Amino acid sequence: MATREHHAGNVSPEIALLGFLISGPSHGYDLHQRFTMELGQVWHLSQSQAYTILKRLENRGDISSRLIEQEKLPARQILNITEAGRQRFFDWLELGVGTTARAIRLEFLTRLYFTQLHRPENMETIYRSQSMEIASRIERLESLLAHLPPEQVFNRLSLDLRLQQMRLMANWIAEIGTQFHMSRR
């Protein structure tokens, strides 16, 4: 699995909607329901936001839609992922995540979920990569803190907070490894 640098600020729930469409065609309402059930504590997405994102994905060419007539009911729109959308999703699945709390909470968990769903053979690789990235970040922060003059109190406090956050993330990642029976080496 290739890892490429990625900027976490660009993440959106649209990639998760694409990931659900990889499994097969669906309706907007059903996608939102699945999204909420599977990733509702990772992402907060209202039904109207989901429809807005789906329209944007269609306008961009990542998904297509067709209307299905129903007897005595309004027509329903069926959504399908296009080849471009499929490529965009799997390209994203191969990206690196980063080490900010937001990137780990949103992207890492979303990527781990869809890797388990679509490419389970890559679960341990993604897990190890994230573990190593966090360990490397901890080493860099420890080095910065060790070399910072004692009189720079507020810089030291800031670095210490970031270091404690990364250590918490490392412990959390270790718990994930235990849950999924993966090793960090």
Short mmCIF file of N, CA and C in Angstrom, two decimals:
data_model
loop_
_atom_site.label_atom_id
_atom_site.label_comp_id
_atom_site.label_asym_id
_atom_site.label_seq_id
_atom_site.Cartn_x
_atom_site.Cartn_y
_atom_site.Cartn_z
N MET A 1 0.83 -1.17 0.00
CA MET A 1 0.00 0.00 0.00
C MET A 1 0.88 1.23 0.00
N ALA A 2 0.70 2.12 -0.94
CA ALA A 2 1.48 3.33 -1.02
C ALA A 2 0.90 4.38 -0.10
N THR A 3 1.76 5.08 0.65
CA THR A 3 1.27 6.18 1.45
C THR A 3 1.84 7.46 0.88
N ARG A 4 0.97 8.42 0.74
CA ARG A 4 1.36 9.72 0.23
C ARG A 4 0.97 10.76 1.27
N GLU A 5 1.69 11.85 1.31
CA GLU A 5 1.39 12.91 2.26
C GLU A 5 0.02 13.49 1.94
N HIS A 6 -0.70 13.84 2.98
CA HIS A 6 -2.05 14.34 2.82
C HIS A 6 -2.28 15.44 3.84
N HIS A 7 -3.02 16.45 3.46
CA HIS A 7 -3.37 17.53 4.38
C HIS A 7 -4.77 17.27 4.91
N ALA A 8 -4.87 17.05 6.20
CA ALA A 8 -6.12 16.61 6.83
C ALA A 8 -7.22 17.65 6.75
N GLY A 9 -6.91 18.90 6.55
CA GLY A 9 -7.93 19.93 6.51
C GLY A 9 -8.90 19.79 5.36
N ASN A 10 -8.59 18.99 4.38
CA ASN A 10 -9.44 18.86 3.20
C ASN A 10 -10.43 17.71 3.30
N VAL A 11 -10.48 17.01 4.40
CA VAL A 11 -11.34 15.84 4.52
C VAL A 11 -12.81 16.29 4.61
N SER A 12 -13.67 15.46 4.04
CA SER A 12 -15.09 15.74 4.03
C SER A 12 -15.84 14.42 4.11
N PRO A 13 -17.07 14.44 4.62
CA PRO A 13 -17.84 13.19 4.66
C PRO A 13 -18.19 12.66 3.27
N GLU A 14 -17.91 13.43 2.23
CA GLU A 14 -18.23 12.95 0.88
C GLU A 14 -17.47 11.67 0.54
N ILE A 15 -16.27 11.52 1.06
CA ILE A 15 -15.50 10.32 0.76
C ILE A 15 -16.18 9.10 1.36
N ALA A 16 -16.79 9.26 2.55
CA ALA A 16 -17.51 8.15 3.17
C ALA A 16 -18.75 7.79 2.35
N LEU A 17 -19.44 8.79 1.83
CA LEU A 17 -20.61 8.50 0.98
C LEU A 17 -20.18 7.73 -0.27
N LEU A 18 -19.04 8.11 -0.84
CA LEU A 18 -18.51 7.34 -1.98
C LEU A 18 -18.20 5.91 -1.55
N GLY A 19 -17.60 5.76 -0.38
CA GLY A 19 -17.24 4.44 0.12
C GLY A 19 -18.44 3.53 0.29
N PHE A 20 -19.56 4.09 0.72
CA PHE A 20 -20.77 3.28 0.85
C PHE A 20 -21.31 2.89 -0.52
N LEU A 21 -21.14 3.76 -1.51
CA LEU A 21 -21.63 3.44 -2.87
C LEU A 21 -20.75 2.40 -3.56
N ILE A 22 -19.52 2.20 -3.09
CA ILE A 22 -18.67 1.14 -3.65
C ILE A 22 -19.38 -0.21 -3.50
N SER A 23 -20.12 -0.36 -2.40
CA SER A 23 -20.82 -1.62 -2.13
C SER A 23 -22.00 -1.86 -3.06
N GLY A 24 -22.48 -0.82 -3.72
CA GLY A 24 -23.59 -0.99 -4.64
C GLY A 24 -24.49 0.23 -4.65
N PRO A 25 -25.40 0.29 -5.64
CA PRO A 25 -26.31 1.44 -5.78
C PRO A 25 -27.16 1.63 -4.52
N SER A 26 -27.57 2.87 -4.30
CA SER A 26 -28.38 3.17 -3.12
C SER A 26 -29.19 4.43 -3.36
N HIS A 27 -30.10 4.71 -2.46
CA HIS A 27 -30.88 5.94 -2.44
C HIS A 27 -30.23 6.89 -1.45
N GLY A 28 -30.44 8.18 -1.63
CA GLY A 28 -29.87 9.17 -0.73
C GLY A 28 -30.27 8.94 0.72
N TYR A 29 -31.54 8.66 0.96
CA TYR A 29 -32.02 8.43 2.33
C TYR A 29 -31.31 7.22 2.95
N ASP A 30 -31.23 6.13 2.19
CA ASP A 30 -30.58 4.92 2.70
C ASP A 30 -29.09 5.17 2.99
N LEU A 31 -28.43 5.94 2.12
CA LEU A 31 -27.02 6.28 2.36
C LEU A 31 -26.86 7.06 3.66
N HIS A 32 -27.73 8.04 3.87
CA HIS A 32 -27.64 8.83 5.09
C HIS A 32 -27.89 7.96 6.32
N GLN A 33 -28.85 7.05 6.24
CA GLN A 33 -29.14 6.15 7.35
C GLN A 33 -27.93 5.27 7.67
N ARG A 34 -27.32 4.72 6.64
CA ARG A 34 -26.15 3.86 6.85
C ARG A 34 -24.98 4.67 7.41
N PHE A 35 -24.79 5.85 6.84
CA PHE A 35 -23.73 6.75 7.31
C PHE A 35 -23.90 7.02 8.80
N THR A 36 -25.12 7.37 9.21
CA THR A 36 -25.40 7.69 10.60
C THR A 36 -25.20 6.47 11.50
N MET A 37 -25.64 5.32 11.04
CA MET A 37 -25.51 4.10 11.85
C MET A 37 -24.06 3.67 11.99
N GLU A 38 -23.29 3.74 10.92
CA GLU A 38 -21.92 3.22 10.92
C GLU A 38 -20.87 4.24 11.38
N LEU A 39 -21.07 5.51 11.02
CA LEU A 39 -20.04 6.52 11.29
C LEU A 39 -20.60 7.78 11.97
N GLY A 40 -21.77 7.68 12.55
CA GLY A 40 -22.44 8.84 13.15
C GLY A 40 -21.72 9.46 14.33
N GLN A 41 -20.87 8.70 15.01
CA GLN A 41 -20.09 9.26 16.11
C GLN A 41 -18.73 9.78 15.63
N VAL A 42 -18.38 9.45 14.40
CA VAL A 42 -17.14 9.96 13.80
C VAL A 42 -17.45 11.28 13.11
N TRP A 43 -18.50 11.30 12.31
CA TRP A 43 -18.93 12.46 11.54
C TRP A 43 -20.32 12.89 12.00
N HIS A 44 -20.59 14.15 11.91
CA HIS A 44 -21.94 14.67 12.16
C HIS A 44 -22.45 15.19 10.82
N LEU A 45 -23.48 14.53 10.27
CA LEU A 45 -23.98 14.85 8.94
C LEU A 45 -25.49 14.81 8.95
N SER A 46 -26.10 15.95 8.69
CA SER A 46 -27.56 15.98 8.61
C SER A 46 -27.99 15.41 7.27
N GLN A 47 -29.27 15.09 7.18
CA GLN A 47 -29.78 14.54 5.92
C GLN A 47 -29.68 15.58 4.81
N SER A 48 -29.96 16.84 5.11
CA SER A 48 -29.86 17.88 4.07
C SER A 48 -28.40 18.06 3.62
N GLN A 49 -27.46 17.96 4.55
CA GLN A 49 -26.04 18.03 4.16
C GLN A 49 -25.67 16.86 3.27
N ALA A 50 -26.19 15.67 3.59
CA ALA A 50 -25.90 14.49 2.77
C ALA A 50 -26.40 14.70 1.35
N TYR A 51 -27.61 15.22 1.20
CA TYR A 51 -28.16 15.46 -0.14
C TYR A 51 -27.35 16.51 -0.90
N THR A 52 -26.90 17.54 -0.19
CA THR A 52 -26.06 18.57 -0.82
C THR A 52 -24.75 17.96 -1.31
N ILE A 53 -24.13 17.12 -0.50
CA ILE A 53 -22.87 16.48 -0.88
C ILE A 53 -23.10 15.53 -2.06
N LEU A 54 -24.18 14.77 -2.01
CA LEU A 54 -24.46 13.84 -3.12
C LEU A 54 -24.66 14.60 -4.43
N LYS A 55 -25.32 15.76 -4.39
CA LYS A 55 -25.50 16.57 -5.59
C LYS A 55 -24.15 17.07 -6.10
N ARG A 56 -23.27 17.48 -5.17
CA ARG A 56 -21.93 17.93 -5.55
C ARG A 56 -21.14 16.79 -6.19
N LEU A 57 -21.23 15.59 -5.61
CA LEU A 57 -20.54 14.43 -6.17
C LEU A 57 -21.07 14.10 -7.57
N GLU A 58 -22.37 14.25 -7.77
CA GLU A 58 -22.94 14.01 -9.09
C GLU A 58 -22.46 15.07 -10.08
N ASN A 59 -22.46 16.33 -9.67
CA ASN A 59 -22.00 17.41 -10.55
C ASN A 59 -20.53 17.24 -10.93
N ARG A 60 -19.74 16.68 -10.03
CA ARG A 60 -18.32 16.47 -10.28
C ARG A 60 -18.07 15.21 -11.12
N GLY A 61 -19.07 14.34 -11.23
CA GLY A 61 -18.92 13.12 -12.02
C GLY A 61 -18.49 11.91 -11.22
N ASP A 62 -18.51 12.02 -9.89
CA ASP A 62 -18.12 10.89 -9.04
C ASP A 62 -19.26 9.88 -8.86
N ILE A 63 -20.49 10.35 -9.00
CA ILE A 63 -21.65 9.46 -8.95
C ILE A 63 -22.61 9.83 -10.07
N SER A 64 -23.46 8.90 -10.40
CA SER A 64 -24.52 9.14 -11.39
C SER A 64 -25.85 8.76 -10.73
N SER A 65 -26.93 9.26 -11.30
CA SER A 65 -28.23 8.94 -10.74
C SER A 65 -29.21 8.62 -11.85
N ARG A 66 -30.23 7.87 -11.48
CA ARG A 66 -31.33 7.62 -12.42
C ARG A 66 -32.61 7.51 -11.60
N LEU A 67 -33.68 7.92 -12.19
CA LEU A 67 -34.98 7.88 -11.51
C LEU A 67 -35.66 6.55 -11.77
N ILE A 68 -36.23 6.00 -10.74
CA ILE A 68 -36.99 4.76 -10.83
C ILE A 68 -38.44 5.11 -10.50
N GLU A 69 -39.32 4.88 -11.46
CA GLU A 69 -40.74 5.15 -11.25
C GLU A 69 -41.31 4.12 -10.27
N GLN A 70 -42.22 4.58 -9.41
CA GLN A 70 -42.89 3.71 -8.45
C GLN A 70 -44.40 3.91 -8.57
N GLU A 71 -45.11 2.86 -8.44
CA GLU A 71 -46.56 2.95 -8.51
C GLU A 71 -47.10 3.64 -7.27
N LYS A 72 -47.88 4.68 -7.45
CA LYS A 72 -48.55 5.45 -6.39
C LYS A 72 -47.59 6.18 -5.46
N LEU A 73 -46.33 6.24 -5.81
CA LEU A 73 -45.34 6.96 -5.02
C LEU A 73 -44.48 7.81 -5.95
N PRO A 74 -43.87 8.86 -5.42
CA PRO A 74 -42.96 9.63 -6.28
C PRO A 74 -41.79 8.77 -6.76
N ALA A 75 -41.21 9.14 -7.87
CA ALA A 75 -40.04 8.42 -8.40
C ALA A 75 -38.90 8.51 -7.38
N ARG A 76 -38.09 7.45 -7.30
CA ARG A 76 -36.93 7.43 -6.41
C ARG A 76 -35.66 7.53 -7.23
N GLN A 77 -34.71 8.24 -6.68
CA GLN A 77 -33.43 8.42 -7.35
C GLN A 77 -32.45 7.36 -6.84
N ILE A 78 -31.91 6.59 -7.77
CA ILE A 78 -30.89 5.58 -7.44
C ILE A 78 -29.53 6.17 -7.79
N LEU A 79 -28.60 6.07 -6.85
CA LEU A 79 -27.25 6.61 -7.04
C LEU A 79 -26.26 5.48 -7.25
N ASN A 80 -25.36 5.68 -8.20
CA ASN A 80 -24.29 4.73 -8.50
C ASN A 80 -22.96 5.47 -8.49
N ILE A 81 -21.92 4.80 -8.07
CA ILE A 81 -20.59 5.40 -8.15
C ILE A 81 -20.08 5.21 -9.58
N THR A 82 -19.41 6.24 -10.10
CA THR A 82 -18.82 6.14 -11.43
C THR A 82 -17.39 5.62 -11.32
N GLU A 83 -16.78 5.34 -12.43
CA GLU A 83 -15.38 4.90 -12.41
C GLU A 83 -14.49 5.99 -11.82
N ALA A 84 -14.79 7.26 -12.16
CA ALA A 84 -14.01 8.38 -11.60
C ALA A 84 -14.17 8.44 -10.07
N GLY A 85 -15.39 8.24 -9.59
CA GLY A 85 -15.64 8.24 -8.15
C GLY A 85 -14.95 7.08 -7.47
N ARG A 86 -14.98 5.92 -8.10
CA ARG A 86 -14.31 4.74 -7.56
C ARG A 86 -12.81 5.00 -7.46
N GLN A 87 -12.22 5.58 -8.51
CA GLN A 87 -10.79 5.88 -8.50
C GLN A 87 -10.45 6.90 -7.42
N ARG A 88 -11.28 7.93 -7.29
CA ARG A 88 -11.06 8.96 -6.27
C ARG A 88 -11.11 8.33 -4.87
N PHE A 89 -12.08 7.45 -4.64
CA PHE A 89 -12.20 6.81 -3.34
C PHE A 89 -10.98 5.95 -3.03
N PHE A 90 -10.59 5.09 -3.95
CA PHE A 90 -9.46 4.19 -3.67
C PHE A 90 -8.13 4.95 -3.62
N ASP A 91 -8.00 6.06 -4.35
CA ASP A 91 -6.82 6.91 -4.19
C ASP A 91 -6.77 7.46 -2.76
N TRP A 92 -7.91 7.94 -2.28
CA TRP A 92 -7.97 8.46 -0.91
C TRP A 92 -7.65 7.38 0.11
N LEU A 93 -8.12 6.18 -0.13
CA LEU A 93 -7.91 5.08 0.81
C LEU A 93 -6.42 4.79 1.01
N GLU A 94 -5.60 5.14 0.03
CA GLU A 94 -4.16 4.87 0.08
C GLU A 94 -3.35 6.02 0.67
N LEU A 95 -3.98 7.18 0.94
CA LEU A 95 -3.24 8.34 1.45
C LEU A 95 -2.84 8.17 2.91
N GLY A 96 -1.82 8.94 3.30
CA GLY A 96 -1.46 9.02 4.72
C GLY A 96 -2.42 9.96 5.42
N VAL A 97 -2.46 9.89 6.73
CA VAL A 97 -3.45 10.65 7.47
C VAL A 97 -2.88 11.89 8.15
N GLY A 98 -1.75 11.79 8.79
CA GLY A 98 -1.23 12.89 9.58
C GLY A 98 -1.42 12.58 11.05
N THR A 99 -1.07 13.54 11.91
CA THR A 99 -1.11 13.26 13.34
C THR A 99 -1.90 14.29 14.14
N THR A 100 -2.68 15.12 13.51
CA THR A 100 -3.52 16.01 14.30
C THR A 100 -4.67 15.20 14.88
N ALA A 101 -5.21 15.65 15.99
CA ALA A 101 -6.33 14.94 16.62
C ALA A 101 -7.50 14.84 15.64
N ARG A 102 -7.76 15.90 14.89
CA ARG A 102 -8.86 15.89 13.93
C ARG A 102 -8.62 14.87 12.82
N ALA A 103 -7.41 14.84 12.30
CA ALA A 103 -7.09 13.90 11.23
C ALA A 103 -7.24 12.46 11.71
N ILE A 104 -6.81 12.20 12.91
CA ILE A 104 -6.90 10.83 13.43
C ILE A 104 -8.35 10.47 13.71
N ARG A 105 -9.09 11.36 14.32
CA ARG A 105 -10.49 11.06 14.64
C ARG A 105 -11.34 10.89 13.39
N LEU A 106 -11.18 11.77 12.43
CA LEU A 106 -12.01 11.70 11.23
C LEU A 106 -11.43 10.77 10.17
N GLU A 107 -10.24 11.08 9.72
CA GLU A 107 -9.68 10.35 8.59
C GLU A 107 -9.20 8.94 8.93
N PHE A 108 -8.45 8.82 10.00
CA PHE A 108 -7.94 7.49 10.32
C PHE A 108 -9.08 6.51 10.59
N LEU A 109 -10.04 6.92 11.41
CA LEU A 109 -11.16 6.02 11.70
C LEU A 109 -11.97 5.71 10.44
N THR A 110 -12.21 6.71 9.61
CA THR A 110 -12.96 6.50 8.37
C THR A 110 -12.18 5.58 7.44
N ARG A 111 -10.88 5.83 7.32
CA ARG A 111 -10.04 5.00 6.45
C ARG A 111 -9.97 3.56 6.97
N LEU A 112 -9.85 3.40 8.27
CA LEU A 112 -9.80 2.06 8.85
C LEU A 112 -11.13 1.33 8.61
N TYR A 113 -12.24 2.03 8.78
CA TYR A 113 -13.56 1.44 8.54
C TYR A 113 -13.68 0.93 7.11
N PHE A 114 -13.34 1.79 6.14
CA PHE A 114 -13.51 1.39 4.74
C PHE A 114 -12.45 0.40 4.28
N THR A 115 -11.28 0.42 4.90
CA THR A 115 -10.28 -0.60 4.59
C THR A 115 -10.79 -1.96 5.04
N GLN A 116 -11.36 -2.00 6.24
CA GLN A 116 -11.92 -3.26 6.73
C GLN A 116 -13.05 -3.73 5.81
N LEU A 117 -13.83 -2.80 5.30
CA LEU A 117 -14.97 -3.14 4.45
C LEU A 117 -14.55 -3.57 3.04
N HIS A 118 -13.61 -2.84 2.44
CA HIS A 118 -13.28 -3.05 1.02
C HIS A 118 -11.93 -3.71 0.76
N ARG A 119 -10.97 -3.54 1.66
CA ARG A 119 -9.63 -4.11 1.48
C ARG A 119 -9.06 -4.58 2.81
N PRO A 120 -9.71 -5.56 3.42
CA PRO A 120 -9.30 -5.99 4.77
C PRO A 120 -7.85 -6.46 4.85
N GLU A 121 -7.29 -6.89 3.75
CA GLU A 121 -5.90 -7.33 3.75
C GLU A 121 -4.93 -6.18 4.04
N ASN A 122 -5.39 -4.92 3.95
CA ASN A 122 -4.55 -3.75 4.20
C ASN A 122 -4.71 -3.18 5.60
N MET A 123 -5.55 -3.80 6.43
CA MET A 123 -5.82 -3.25 7.77
C MET A 123 -4.54 -3.08 8.59
N GLU A 124 -3.75 -4.11 8.66
CA GLU A 124 -2.55 -4.03 9.50
C GLU A 124 -1.56 -3.01 8.96
N THR A 125 -1.46 -2.88 7.66
CA THR A 125 -0.55 -1.90 7.06
C THR A 125 -0.95 -0.48 7.44
N ILE A 126 -2.23 -0.18 7.35
CA ILE A 126 -2.72 1.16 7.72
C ILE A 126 -2.50 1.41 9.21
N TYR A 127 -2.79 0.41 10.00
CA TYR A 127 -2.61 0.53 11.44
C TYR A 127 -1.14 0.78 11.80
N ARG A 128 -0.26 -0.02 11.24
CA ARG A 128 1.18 0.14 11.53
C ARG A 128 1.69 1.50 11.07
N SER A 129 1.27 1.92 9.89
CA SER A 129 1.70 3.21 9.35
C SER A 129 1.29 4.35 10.29
N GLN A 130 0.05 4.31 10.76
CA GLN A 130 -0.42 5.36 11.67
C GLN A 130 0.33 5.30 12.99
N SER A 131 0.56 4.10 13.51
CA SER A 131 1.31 3.95 14.76
C SER A 131 2.72 4.52 14.64
N MET A 132 3.37 4.23 13.53
CA MET A 132 4.74 4.73 13.32
C MET A 132 4.75 6.24 13.15
N GLU A 133 3.74 6.78 12.48
CA GLU A 133 3.67 8.23 12.30
C GLU A 133 3.48 8.94 13.64
N ILE A 134 2.66 8.38 14.51
CA ILE A 134 2.45 8.96 15.84
C ILE A 134 3.72 8.84 16.67
N ALA A 135 4.39 7.69 16.62
CA ALA A 135 5.64 7.50 17.37
C ALA A 135 6.71 8.50 16.91
N SER A 136 6.78 8.71 15.61
CA SER A 136 7.74 9.67 15.06
C SER A 136 7.42 11.09 15.53
N ARG A 137 6.15 11.42 15.55
CA ARG A 137 5.72 12.74 16.00
C ARG A 137 6.07 12.93 17.48
N ILE A 138 5.89 11.90 18.29
CA ILE A 138 6.23 11.97 19.71
C ILE A 138 7.73 12.23 19.87
N GLU A 139 8.55 11.52 19.10
CA GLU A 139 10.01 11.73 19.16
C GLU A 139 10.38 13.16 18.80
N ARG A 140 9.77 13.70 17.75
CA ARG A 140 10.06 15.08 17.33
C ARG A 140 9.67 16.08 18.43
N LEU A 141 8.50 15.88 19.01
CA LEU A 141 8.04 16.79 20.06
C LEU A 141 8.93 16.69 21.30
N GLU A 142 9.34 15.48 21.67
CA GLU A 142 10.25 15.30 22.82
C GLU A 142 11.57 16.01 22.57
N SER A 143 12.08 15.90 21.35
CA SER A 143 13.34 16.56 21.02
C SER A 143 13.20 18.09 21.07
N LEU A 144 12.12 18.59 20.51
CA LEU A 144 11.88 20.04 20.55
C LEU A 144 11.80 20.53 22.00
N LEU A 145 11.08 19.80 22.82
CA LEU A 145 10.91 20.19 24.22
C LEU A 145 12.24 20.14 24.96
N ALA A 146 13.04 19.13 24.70
CA ALA A 146 14.33 18.99 25.37
C ALA A 146 15.29 20.12 25.01
N HIS A 147 15.15 20.67 23.82
CA HIS A 147 16.07 21.72 23.37
C HIS A 147 15.52 23.13 23.54
N LEU A 148 14.35 23.26 24.09
CA LEU A 148 13.74 24.57 24.27
C LEU A 148 14.24 25.19 25.58
N PRO A 149 14.71 26.42 25.54
CA PRO A 149 15.20 27.07 26.77
C PRO A 149 14.10 27.13 27.84
N PRO A 150 14.48 26.91 29.10
CA PRO A 150 13.49 26.90 30.19
C PRO A 150 12.70 28.20 30.32
N GLU A 151 13.29 29.32 29.93
CA GLU A 151 12.59 30.60 30.07
C GLU A 151 11.45 30.78 29.06
N GLN A 152 11.38 29.92 28.07
CA GLN A 152 10.28 29.99 27.10
C GLN A 152 9.08 29.17 27.62
N VAL A 153 8.52 29.68 28.70
CA VAL A 153 7.49 28.96 29.45
C VAL A 153 6.28 28.61 28.58
N PHE A 154 5.79 29.56 27.83
CA PHE A 154 4.56 29.31 27.07
C PHE A 154 4.81 28.38 25.87
N ASN A 155 5.96 28.48 25.28
CA ASN A 155 6.31 27.53 24.23
C ASN A 155 6.44 26.12 24.81
N ARG A 156 7.04 26.03 26.00
CA ARG A 156 7.17 24.73 26.67
C ARG A 156 5.79 24.15 27.01
N LEU A 157 4.89 24.99 27.49
CA LEU A 157 3.54 24.52 27.82
C LEU A 157 2.82 24.02 26.56
N SER A 158 2.97 24.74 25.49
CA SER A 158 2.33 24.34 24.23
C SER A 158 2.88 23.02 23.72
N LEU A 159 4.19 22.89 23.73
CA LEU A 159 4.81 21.63 23.29
C LEU A 159 4.42 20.48 24.21
N ASP A 160 4.36 20.75 25.51
CA ASP A 160 3.99 19.71 26.45
C ASP A 160 2.55 19.23 26.20
N LEU A 161 1.66 20.15 25.93
CA LEU A 161 0.28 19.77 25.63
C LEU A 161 0.23 18.90 24.37
N ARG A 162 0.91 19.32 23.32
CA ARG A 162 0.92 18.53 22.09
C ARG A 162 1.52 17.15 22.32
N LEU A 163 2.58 17.09 23.12
CA LEU A 163 3.22 15.82 23.44
C LEU A 163 2.26 14.90 24.21
N GLN A 164 1.56 15.47 25.18
CA GLN A 164 0.60 14.66 25.93
C GLN A 164 -0.55 14.17 25.04
N GLN A 165 -1.00 15.00 24.12
CA GLN A 165 -2.04 14.58 23.17
C GLN A 165 -1.55 13.41 22.32
N MET A 166 -0.32 13.51 21.83
CA MET A 166 0.22 12.43 20.99
C MET A 166 0.40 11.14 21.79
N ARG A 167 0.80 11.25 23.04
CA ARG A 167 0.91 10.05 23.87
C ARG A 167 -0.46 9.42 24.10
N LEU A 168 -1.46 10.25 24.29
CA LEU A 168 -2.83 9.74 24.42
C LEU A 168 -3.25 9.04 23.13
N MET A 169 -2.93 9.64 21.98
CA MET A 169 -3.25 9.02 20.69
C MET A 169 -2.52 7.68 20.54
N ALA A 170 -1.27 7.63 20.97
CA ALA A 170 -0.50 6.37 20.88
C ALA A 170 -1.17 5.28 21.72
N ASN A 171 -1.63 5.63 22.91
CA ASN A 171 -2.33 4.65 23.75
C ASN A 171 -3.63 4.20 23.11
N TRP A 172 -4.35 5.15 22.53
CA TRP A 172 -5.62 4.85 21.85
C TRP A 172 -5.39 3.93 20.66
N ILE A 173 -4.34 4.22 19.88
CA ILE A 173 -3.98 3.38 18.73
C ILE A 173 -3.63 1.97 19.21
N ALA A 174 -2.93 1.87 20.33
CA ALA A 174 -2.60 0.55 20.87
C ALA A 174 -3.87 -0.23 21.22
N GLU A 175 -4.87 0.46 21.77
CA GLU A 175 -6.14 -0.20 22.08
C GLU A 175 -6.83 -0.69 20.81
N ILE A 176 -6.76 0.09 19.74
CA ILE A 176 -7.34 -0.34 18.47
C ILE A 176 -6.63 -1.61 17.99
N GLY A 177 -5.32 -1.62 18.10
CA GLY A 177 -4.55 -2.80 17.70
C GLY A 177 -4.98 -4.03 18.46
N THR A 178 -5.22 -3.87 19.74
CA THR A 178 -5.69 -4.99 20.56
C THR A 178 -7.07 -5.46 20.09
N GLN A 179 -7.94 -4.52 19.84
CA GLN A 179 -9.30 -4.86 19.41
C GLN A 179 -9.33 -5.60 18.09
N PHE A 180 -8.44 -5.20 17.16
CA PHE A 180 -8.40 -5.82 15.84
C PHE A 180 -7.27 -6.85 15.70
N HIS A 181 -6.59 -7.16 16.80
CA HIS A 181 -5.51 -8.17 16.81
C HIS A 181 -4.40 -7.81 15.83
N MET A 182 -3.93 -6.57 15.91
CA MET A 182 -2.84 -6.11 15.04
C MET A 182 -1.65 -5.73 15.89
N SER A 183 -0.45 -5.85 15.30
CA SER A 183 0.75 -5.45 16.02
C SER A 183 1.27 -4.15 15.43
N ARG A 184 1.96 -3.37 16.28
CA ARG A 184 2.47 -2.06 15.85
C ARG A 184 3.86 -2.12 15.25
N ARG A 185 4.49 -3.27 15.19
CA ARG A 185 5.85 -3.32 14.66
C ARG A 185 5.85 -3.47 13.18
#
